[in-house]
Each structure stands twice: as C-alpha cells, then as structure tokens.
Phi, psi and omega in degrees: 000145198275153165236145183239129159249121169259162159240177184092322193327183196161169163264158180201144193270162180260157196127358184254172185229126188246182175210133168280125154233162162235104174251163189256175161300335198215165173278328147326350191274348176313317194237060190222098139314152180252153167211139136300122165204168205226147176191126193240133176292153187087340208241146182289181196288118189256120144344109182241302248168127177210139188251168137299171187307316190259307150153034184279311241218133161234168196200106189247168185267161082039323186232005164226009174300160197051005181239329177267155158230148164222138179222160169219185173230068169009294195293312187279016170045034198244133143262175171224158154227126190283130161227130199245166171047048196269141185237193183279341161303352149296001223241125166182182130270132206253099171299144178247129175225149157236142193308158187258013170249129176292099167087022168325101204257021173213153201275150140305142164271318208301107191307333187279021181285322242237144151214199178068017168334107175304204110326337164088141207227123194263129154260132184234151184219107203270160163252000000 
C-alpha cells in the first residue's frame, strides 16, 4: 500500500519562496496522479496543485496558478510543489494525496478522489 510523506514546510517571510516534496513508499505511486491541498484553521481541506500519473497533465487553483509550480519525479517516487511570491493566505497545512484511478491522465481537483494522505507539512507565511 503507497504511503505518502511531505516535507519542506517552513516560516517565510512574504514574497518568499519554499518547495514541498512528497515522497511515496513504493514505486506504484508511478501509475497515480498526485495532488497538493492545503487546509488552513477553521477552514477545509482545498485544492492547490494536481499532476498526472506521467506528469503530461497539471492542474492549479485559482489562487496560486502562476505563483505554484507542481512536478514530479518517477524515479525518485517524489512529487514537488515550487511555491514563489508567497502570501500569508498561504499559510496551512499542506497535504500530498493519491489519486484512486490507475493512470489517470488528468489530475482530479475534488478532495474525495484522493487518498493515502500524508501527514501534512505546515507552511507559515508572515506579512
């Protein structure tokens, strides 16, 4: 079964930039799309960033397209998520989830596609 871990979180001042990874357990995490979400307190679990299975297809929220990039690397079983220009409505914690369709070729935005959920990684972003 894939296990998901992120890493990277941090404090940053804003206007800084941090990179996430999420690496899996297994090499199966391969024939998966990944997605990045965020859940900030009081608030639900959100969509940010989501790749295919080959990493042809990304997919972003509305409010960090062009400021996030998410890519991944098969071989090293790592997703990443680059994040620039960071503002304090960033500031959450940022879950790695996988998708439950094999080879998916487009990432889901919808939080129940996803499982194998990490532990989550806190990003703080002072203004």
């Amino acid at each position: 079964q894939v296990r998901l871990a992120e890493s990277g979180g941090g404090v940053v001042q804003a206007g800084g930039s941090l990179r996430l990874s999420c690496a899996a357990s297994a090499r199966t995490y391969g024939n998966y799309a990944l997605g990045w979400f965020r859940q900030a307190i009081g608030k639900e679990r959100e969509f940010v960033a989501g790749i295919s299975w080959n990493g042809g297809a990304t997919l972003y929220a509305d409010s960090v397209r062009g400021r996030f990039t998410v890519s991944r690397d098969n071989a090293m079983n790592t997703m990443y998520l680059e994040m620039n220009s960071l503002k304090a409505e960033d500031t959450a914690v940022y879950y790695c989830g996988a998708d439950y369709v094999y080879r998916n070729p487009t990432p889901p935005r919808w939080t129940p596609a996803y499982d194998h959920w990490g532990q989550g990684t806190q990003v703080t972003v002072s203004s």
